[in-house]
PDB file of C-alpha atoms in Angstrom:
ATOM      1  CA  MET A 947      -0.009  -0.022   0.029  1.00  0.00           C
ATOM      2  CA  ILE A 948       1.239   3.535  -0.825  1.00  0.00           C
ATOM      3  CA  GLU A 949       0.827   6.419   1.556  1.00  0.00           C
ATOM      4  CA  LEU A 950       0.682  10.072   0.392  1.00  0.00           C
ATOM      5  CA  THR A 951       0.966  13.057   2.622  1.00  0.00           C
ATOM      6  CA  VAL A 952      -0.960  16.337   2.048  1.00  0.00           C
ATOM      7  CA  HIS A 953      -0.173  19.452   4.204  1.00  0.00           C
ATOM      8  CA  SER A 954      -3.583  21.016   4.187  1.00  0.00           C
ATOM      9  CA  THR A 955      -4.324  24.551   5.135  1.00  0.00           C
ATOM     10  CA  GLY A 956      -7.774  23.674   6.427  1.00  0.00           C
ATOM     11  CA  LEU A 957     -11.255  24.996   5.750  1.00  0.00           C
ATOM     12  CA  ASN A 958     -12.327  24.598   2.112  1.00  0.00           C
ATOM     13  CA  SER A 959      -8.808  23.931   0.807  1.00  0.00           C
ATOM     14  CA  HIS A 960      -8.476  21.584  -2.047  1.00  0.00           C
ATOM     15  CA  TYR A 961      -5.528  19.638  -3.656  1.00  0.00           C
ATOM     16  CA  ASP A 962      -5.242  18.037  -7.127  1.00  0.00           C
ATOM     17  CA  LEU A 963      -3.640  14.604  -6.404  1.00  0.00           C
ATOM     18  CA  THR A 964      -4.008  13.208  -9.944  1.00  0.00           C
ATOM     19  CA  ASP A 965      -0.360  13.403 -11.085  1.00  0.00           C
ATOM     20  CA  THR A 966       0.954  12.413  -7.658  1.00  0.00           C
ATOM     21  CA  ILE A 967      -1.335   9.352  -7.614  1.00  0.00           C
ATOM     22  CA  ALA A 968      -0.332   8.357 -11.137  1.00  0.00           C
ATOM     23  CA  ASP A 969       3.371   8.867 -10.406  1.00  0.00           C
ATOM     24  CA  SER A 970       3.165   6.832  -7.194  1.00  0.00           C
ATOM     25  CA  LEU A 971       1.319   3.966  -8.824  1.00  0.00           C
ATOM     26  CA  ARG A 972       3.810   3.830 -11.723  1.00  0.00           C
ATOM     27  CA  GLU A 973       6.774   3.916  -9.311  1.00  0.00           C
ATOM     28  CA  HIS A 974       5.358   1.085  -7.285  1.00  0.00           C
ATOM     29  CA  GLY A 975       4.763  -1.143 -10.318  1.00  0.00           C
ATOM     30  CA  ALA A 976       1.017  -1.118 -10.420  1.00  0.00           C
ATOM     31  CA  GLY A 977      -0.521  -3.110 -13.166  1.00  0.00           C
ATOM     32  CA  ASP A 978      -3.638  -2.443 -15.127  1.00  0.00           C
ATOM     33  CA  GLY A 979      -6.886  -2.413 -12.984  1.00  0.00           C
ATOM     34  CA  LEU A 980      -8.682  -0.245 -10.541  1.00  0.00           C
ATOM     35  CA  ALA A 981      -6.678   1.721  -7.993  1.00  0.00           C
ATOM     36  CA  GLY A 982      -8.277   2.404  -4.649  1.00  0.00           C
ATOM     37  CA  VAL A 983      -7.745   5.831  -3.196  1.00  0.00           C
ATOM     38  CA  PHE A 984      -8.703   6.382   0.484  1.00  0.00           C
ATOM     39  CA  ALA A 985      -8.455   9.647   2.466  1.00  0.00           C
ATOM     40  CA  HIS A 986      -7.877   8.993   6.127  1.00  0.00           C
ATOM     41  CA  GLY A 987     -10.077  11.383   8.095  1.00  0.00           C
ATOM     42  CA  SER A 988     -13.728  12.288   8.712  1.00  0.00           C
ATOM     43  CA  THR A 989     -13.545  15.992   7.694  1.00  0.00           C
ATOM     44  CA  ILE A 990     -12.037  15.506   4.243  1.00  0.00           C
ATOM     45  CA  GLY A 991     -13.435  14.320   1.018  1.00  0.00           C
ATOM     46  CA  LEU A 992     -12.344  12.946  -2.410  1.00  0.00           C
ATOM     47  CA  THR A 993     -13.925  13.376  -5.774  1.00  0.00           C
ATOM     48  CA  VAL A 994     -13.108  13.137  -9.508  1.00  0.00           C
ATOM     49  CA  MET A 995     -14.026  16.510 -11.140  1.00  0.00           C
ATOM     50  CA  ARG A 996     -13.143  18.977 -13.724  1.00  0.00           C
ATOM     51  CA  TYR A 997     -10.718  20.977 -11.519  1.00  0.00           C
ATOM     52  CA  GLU A 998     -11.104  24.615 -12.541  1.00  0.00           C
ATOM     53  CA  PRO A 999     -11.977  27.562 -10.332  1.00  0.00           C
ATOM     54  CA  GLY A1000     -15.699  27.765 -11.335  1.00  0.00           C
ATOM     55  CA  ALA A1001     -16.406  23.980 -10.746  1.00  0.00           C
ATOM     56  CA  VAL A1002     -14.597  24.177  -7.321  1.00  0.00           C
ATOM     57  CA  GLN A1003     -16.587  27.174  -6.122  1.00  0.00           C
ATOM     58  CA  ASP A1004     -19.865  25.555  -7.464  1.00  0.00           C
ATOM     59  CA  LEU A1005     -19.118  22.455  -5.422  1.00  0.00           C
ATOM     60  CA  LEU A1006     -18.170  24.385  -2.255  1.00  0.00           C
ATOM     61  CA  ARG A1007     -21.258  26.608  -2.481  1.00  0.00           C
ATOM     62  CA  THR A1008     -23.519  23.564  -2.954  1.00  0.00           C
ATOM     63  CA  LEU A1009     -22.045  21.846  -0.004  1.00  0.00           C
ATOM     64  CA  GLU A1010     -22.346  24.940   2.111  1.00  0.00           C
ATOM     65  CA  ARG A1011     -26.117  25.164   1.191  1.00  0.00           C
ATOM     66  CA  ILE A1012     -26.605  21.562   2.320  1.00  0.00           C
ATOM     67  CA  ALA A1013     -24.307  21.702   5.448  1.00  0.00           C
ATOM     68  CA  PRO A1014     -23.678  25.336   6.293  1.00  0.00           C
ATOM     69  CA  GLU A1015     -21.064  26.252   8.843  1.00  0.00           C
ATOM     70  CA  SER A1016     -23.728  27.943  10.967  1.00  0.00           C
ATOM     71  CA  PRO A1017     -27.020  26.256  10.476  1.00  0.00           C
ATOM     72  CA  ALA A1018     -29.973  28.728  10.461  1.00  0.00           C
ATOM     73  CA  GLY A1019     -32.619  28.175  13.015  1.00  0.00           C
ATOM     74  CA  VAL A1020     -30.814  25.285  14.748  1.00  0.00           C
ATOM     75  CA  GLY A1021     -27.914  27.043  16.420  1.00  0.00           C
ATOM     76  CA  ARG A1022     -25.440  24.220  16.458  1.00  0.00           C
ATOM     77  CA  TYR A1023     -25.107  20.711  15.077  1.00  0.00           C
ATOM     78  CA  LEU A1024     -25.717  17.961  17.604  1.00  0.00           C
ATOM     79  CA  HIS A1025     -22.087  16.668  16.987  1.00  0.00           C
ATOM     80  CA  GLU A1026     -20.927  20.014  18.349  1.00  0.00           C
ATOM     81  CA  LEU A1027     -23.069  19.766  21.469  1.00  0.00           C
ATOM     82  CA  THR A1028     -21.990  16.195  22.244  1.00  0.00           C
ATOM     83  CA  THR A1029     -18.297  16.710  21.551  1.00  0.00           C
ATOM     84  CA  GLU A1030     -17.601  20.455  22.009  1.00  0.00           C
ATOM     85  CA  ASP A1031     -15.894  20.295  18.628  1.00  0.00           C
ATOM     86  CA  PRO A1032     -17.261  23.180  16.451  1.00  0.00           C
ATOM     87  CA  ASN A1033     -16.896  21.324  13.101  1.00  0.00           C
ATOM     88  CA  GLY A1034     -20.220  19.421  12.641  1.00  0.00           C
ATOM     89  CA  PHE A1035     -20.603  20.861   9.110  1.00  0.00           C
ATOM     90  CA  SER A1036     -17.127  19.449   8.226  1.00  0.00           C
ATOM     91  CA  HIS A1037     -18.204  15.928   9.025  1.00  0.00           C
ATOM     92  CA  LEU A1038     -21.391  16.288   6.951  1.00  0.00           C
ATOM     93  CA  LYS A1039     -19.520  17.612   3.977  1.00  0.00           C
ATOM     94  CA  SER A1040     -16.988  14.784   4.133  1.00  0.00           C
ATOM     95  CA  SER A1041     -19.869  12.233   4.438  1.00  0.00           C
ATOM     96  CA  LEU A1042     -21.576  13.825   1.424  1.00  0.00           C
ATOM     97  CA  LEU A1043     -18.456  13.747  -0.775  1.00  0.00           C
ATOM     98  CA  GLY A1044     -17.004  10.491   0.498  1.00  0.00           C
ATOM     99  CA  THR A1045     -13.513   9.483   1.402  1.00  0.00           C
ATOM    100  CA  SER A1046     -12.697   6.746  -1.082  1.00  0.00           C
ATOM    101  CA  LEU A1047     -12.639   6.388  -4.885  1.00  0.00           C
ATOM    102  CA  LEU A1048     -11.674   3.707  -7.473  1.00  0.00           C
ATOM    103  CA  VAL A1049      -9.781   4.945 -10.544  1.00  0.00           C
ATOM    104  CA  PRO A1050      -8.858   3.036 -13.534  1.00  0.00           C
ATOM    105  CA  PHE A1051      -5.005   2.631 -14.179  1.00  0.00           C
ATOM    106  CA  ARG A1052      -3.834   1.276 -17.546  1.00  0.00           C
ATOM    107  CA  ASP A1053      -0.498   1.302 -19.335  1.00  0.00           C
ATOM    108  CA  GLY A1054       1.227   3.243 -16.625  1.00  0.00           C
ATOM    109  CA  ALA A1055      -1.363   6.061 -16.394  1.00  0.00           C
ATOM    110  CA  LEU A1056      -4.751   6.919 -14.962  1.00  0.00           C
ATOM    111  CA  ALA A1057      -7.271   6.057 -17.506  1.00  0.00           C
ATOM    112  CA  MET A1058      -9.491   9.206 -17.144  1.00  0.00           C
ATOM    113  CA  SER A1059     -10.472  12.125 -19.342  1.00  0.00           C
ATOM    114  CA  PRO A1060      -7.633  14.664 -19.416  1.00  0.00           C
ATOM    115  CA  SER A1061      -9.898  17.240 -17.952  1.00  0.00           C
ATOM    116  CA  HIS A1062     -10.888  15.076 -14.882  1.00  0.00           C
ATOM    117  CA  ARG A1063      -8.766  15.246 -11.861  1.00  0.00           C
ATOM    118  CA  VAL A1064      -8.745  13.472  -8.439  1.00  0.00           C
ATOM    119  CA  VAL A1065      -9.206  16.224  -5.855  1.00  0.00           C
ATOM    120  CA  LEU A1066      -8.920  16.194  -2.099  1.00  0.00           C
ATOM    121  CA  PHE A1067     -11.038  18.750  -0.179  1.00  0.00           C
ATOM    122  CA  ASP A1068     -10.401  19.583   3.466  1.00  0.00           C
ATOM    123  CA  PHE A1069     -13.440  20.981   5.322  1.00  0.00           C
ATOM    124  CA  ASP A1070     -11.892  21.142   8.776  1.00  0.00           C
ATOM    125  CA  LEU A1071     -11.345  24.402  10.644  1.00  0.00           C
ATOM    126  CA  LYS A1072      -7.604  24.173  11.073  1.00  0.00           C
ATOM    127  CA  PRO A1073      -4.460  23.097   9.106  1.00  0.00           C
ATOM    128  CA  ALA A1074      -3.539  19.482   9.274  1.00  0.00           C
ATOM    129  CA  THR A1075      -1.308  16.830   7.701  1.00  0.00           C
ATOM    130  CA  ARG A1076      -3.598  14.537   5.817  1.00  0.00           C
ATOM    131  CA  ARG A1077      -2.921  11.003   4.742  1.00  0.00           C
ATOM    132  CA  VAL A1078      -4.156   9.371   1.487  1.00  0.00           C
ATOM    133  CA  PHE A1079      -3.701   5.615   0.894  1.00  0.00           C
ATOM    134  CA  LEU A1080      -3.451   4.039  -2.592  1.00  0.00           C
ATOM    135  CA  ASP A1081      -3.702   0.355  -3.391  1.00  0.00           C
ATOM    136  CA  ALA A1082      -3.626  -1.278  -6.840  1.00  0.00           C
ATOM    137  CA  PRO A1083      -2.729  -4.629  -8.485  1.00  0.00           C
ATOM    138  CA  ARG A1084       0.949  -5.160  -9.107  1.00  0.00           C
ATOM    139  CA  THR A1085       2.109  -6.029 -12.543  1.00  0.00           C
ATOM    140  CA  ALA A1086       1.963  -9.846 -12.656  1.00  0.00           C
ATOM    141  CA  ALA A1087       5.046 -11.827 -13.302  1.00  0.00           C
ATOM    142  CA  PRO A1088       4.622 -14.436 -16.198  1.00  0.00           C
ATOM    143  CA  ALA A1089       2.987 -17.553 -14.875  1.00  0.00           C
ATOM    144  CA  PRO A1090       5.345 -20.598 -14.644  1.00  0.00           C
ATOM    145  CA  HIS A1091       2.540 -22.729 -16.203  1.00  0.00           C
ATOM    146  CA  THR A1092      -1.049 -22.526 -17.496  1.00  0.00           C
ATOM    147  CA  ASP A1093      -3.869 -24.597 -16.175  1.00  0.00           C
ATOM    148  CA  THR A1094      -6.609 -25.802 -18.417  1.00  0.00           C
ATOM    149  CA  VAL A1095     -10.129 -25.626 -17.105  1.00  0.00           C
ATOM    150  CA  THR A1096     -12.515 -28.388 -18.399  1.00  0.00           C
ATOM    151  CA  GLU A1097     -16.169 -28.724 -18.102  1.00  0.00           C
ATOM    152  CA  LYS A1098     -17.281 -31.379 -15.669  1.00  0.00           C
ATOM    153  CA  SER A1099     -20.695 -33.031 -15.949  1.00  0.00           C
ATOM    154  CA  LEU A1100     -23.001 -32.994 -12.984  1.00  0.00           C
TER     155      LEU A1100
END
């Protein structure tokens, strides 16, 4: 398993991990298949998107409408009342976006549209060092022999 480190600045920061993921998979001898990407934390999220300022702001605004930092008419999130941690909205945004992805990897590259990027979002209030784990099939060594499968009658 491969571990990446992201030094996040916190609230609503975002990081394009696409090239780092592709380079890491290539360096570790990943073969063709689906690469698993997992962001370790409950206040961060992963997505595949067109990574440009308008799309980023649209996503952040949409998530803010669904899980605002200060919920109107409610006061505080129940998470904040039970933990005294003022980041209930961060956990909701992470849950909405998700913390894991599968991305196709073929011929030493991510098999995605050139305009699509793997992006990590951090919704927490403070800077933190974030960990992202990658796992993918290794390039298989040639098999020493080949088995033949035959049909058996019942």
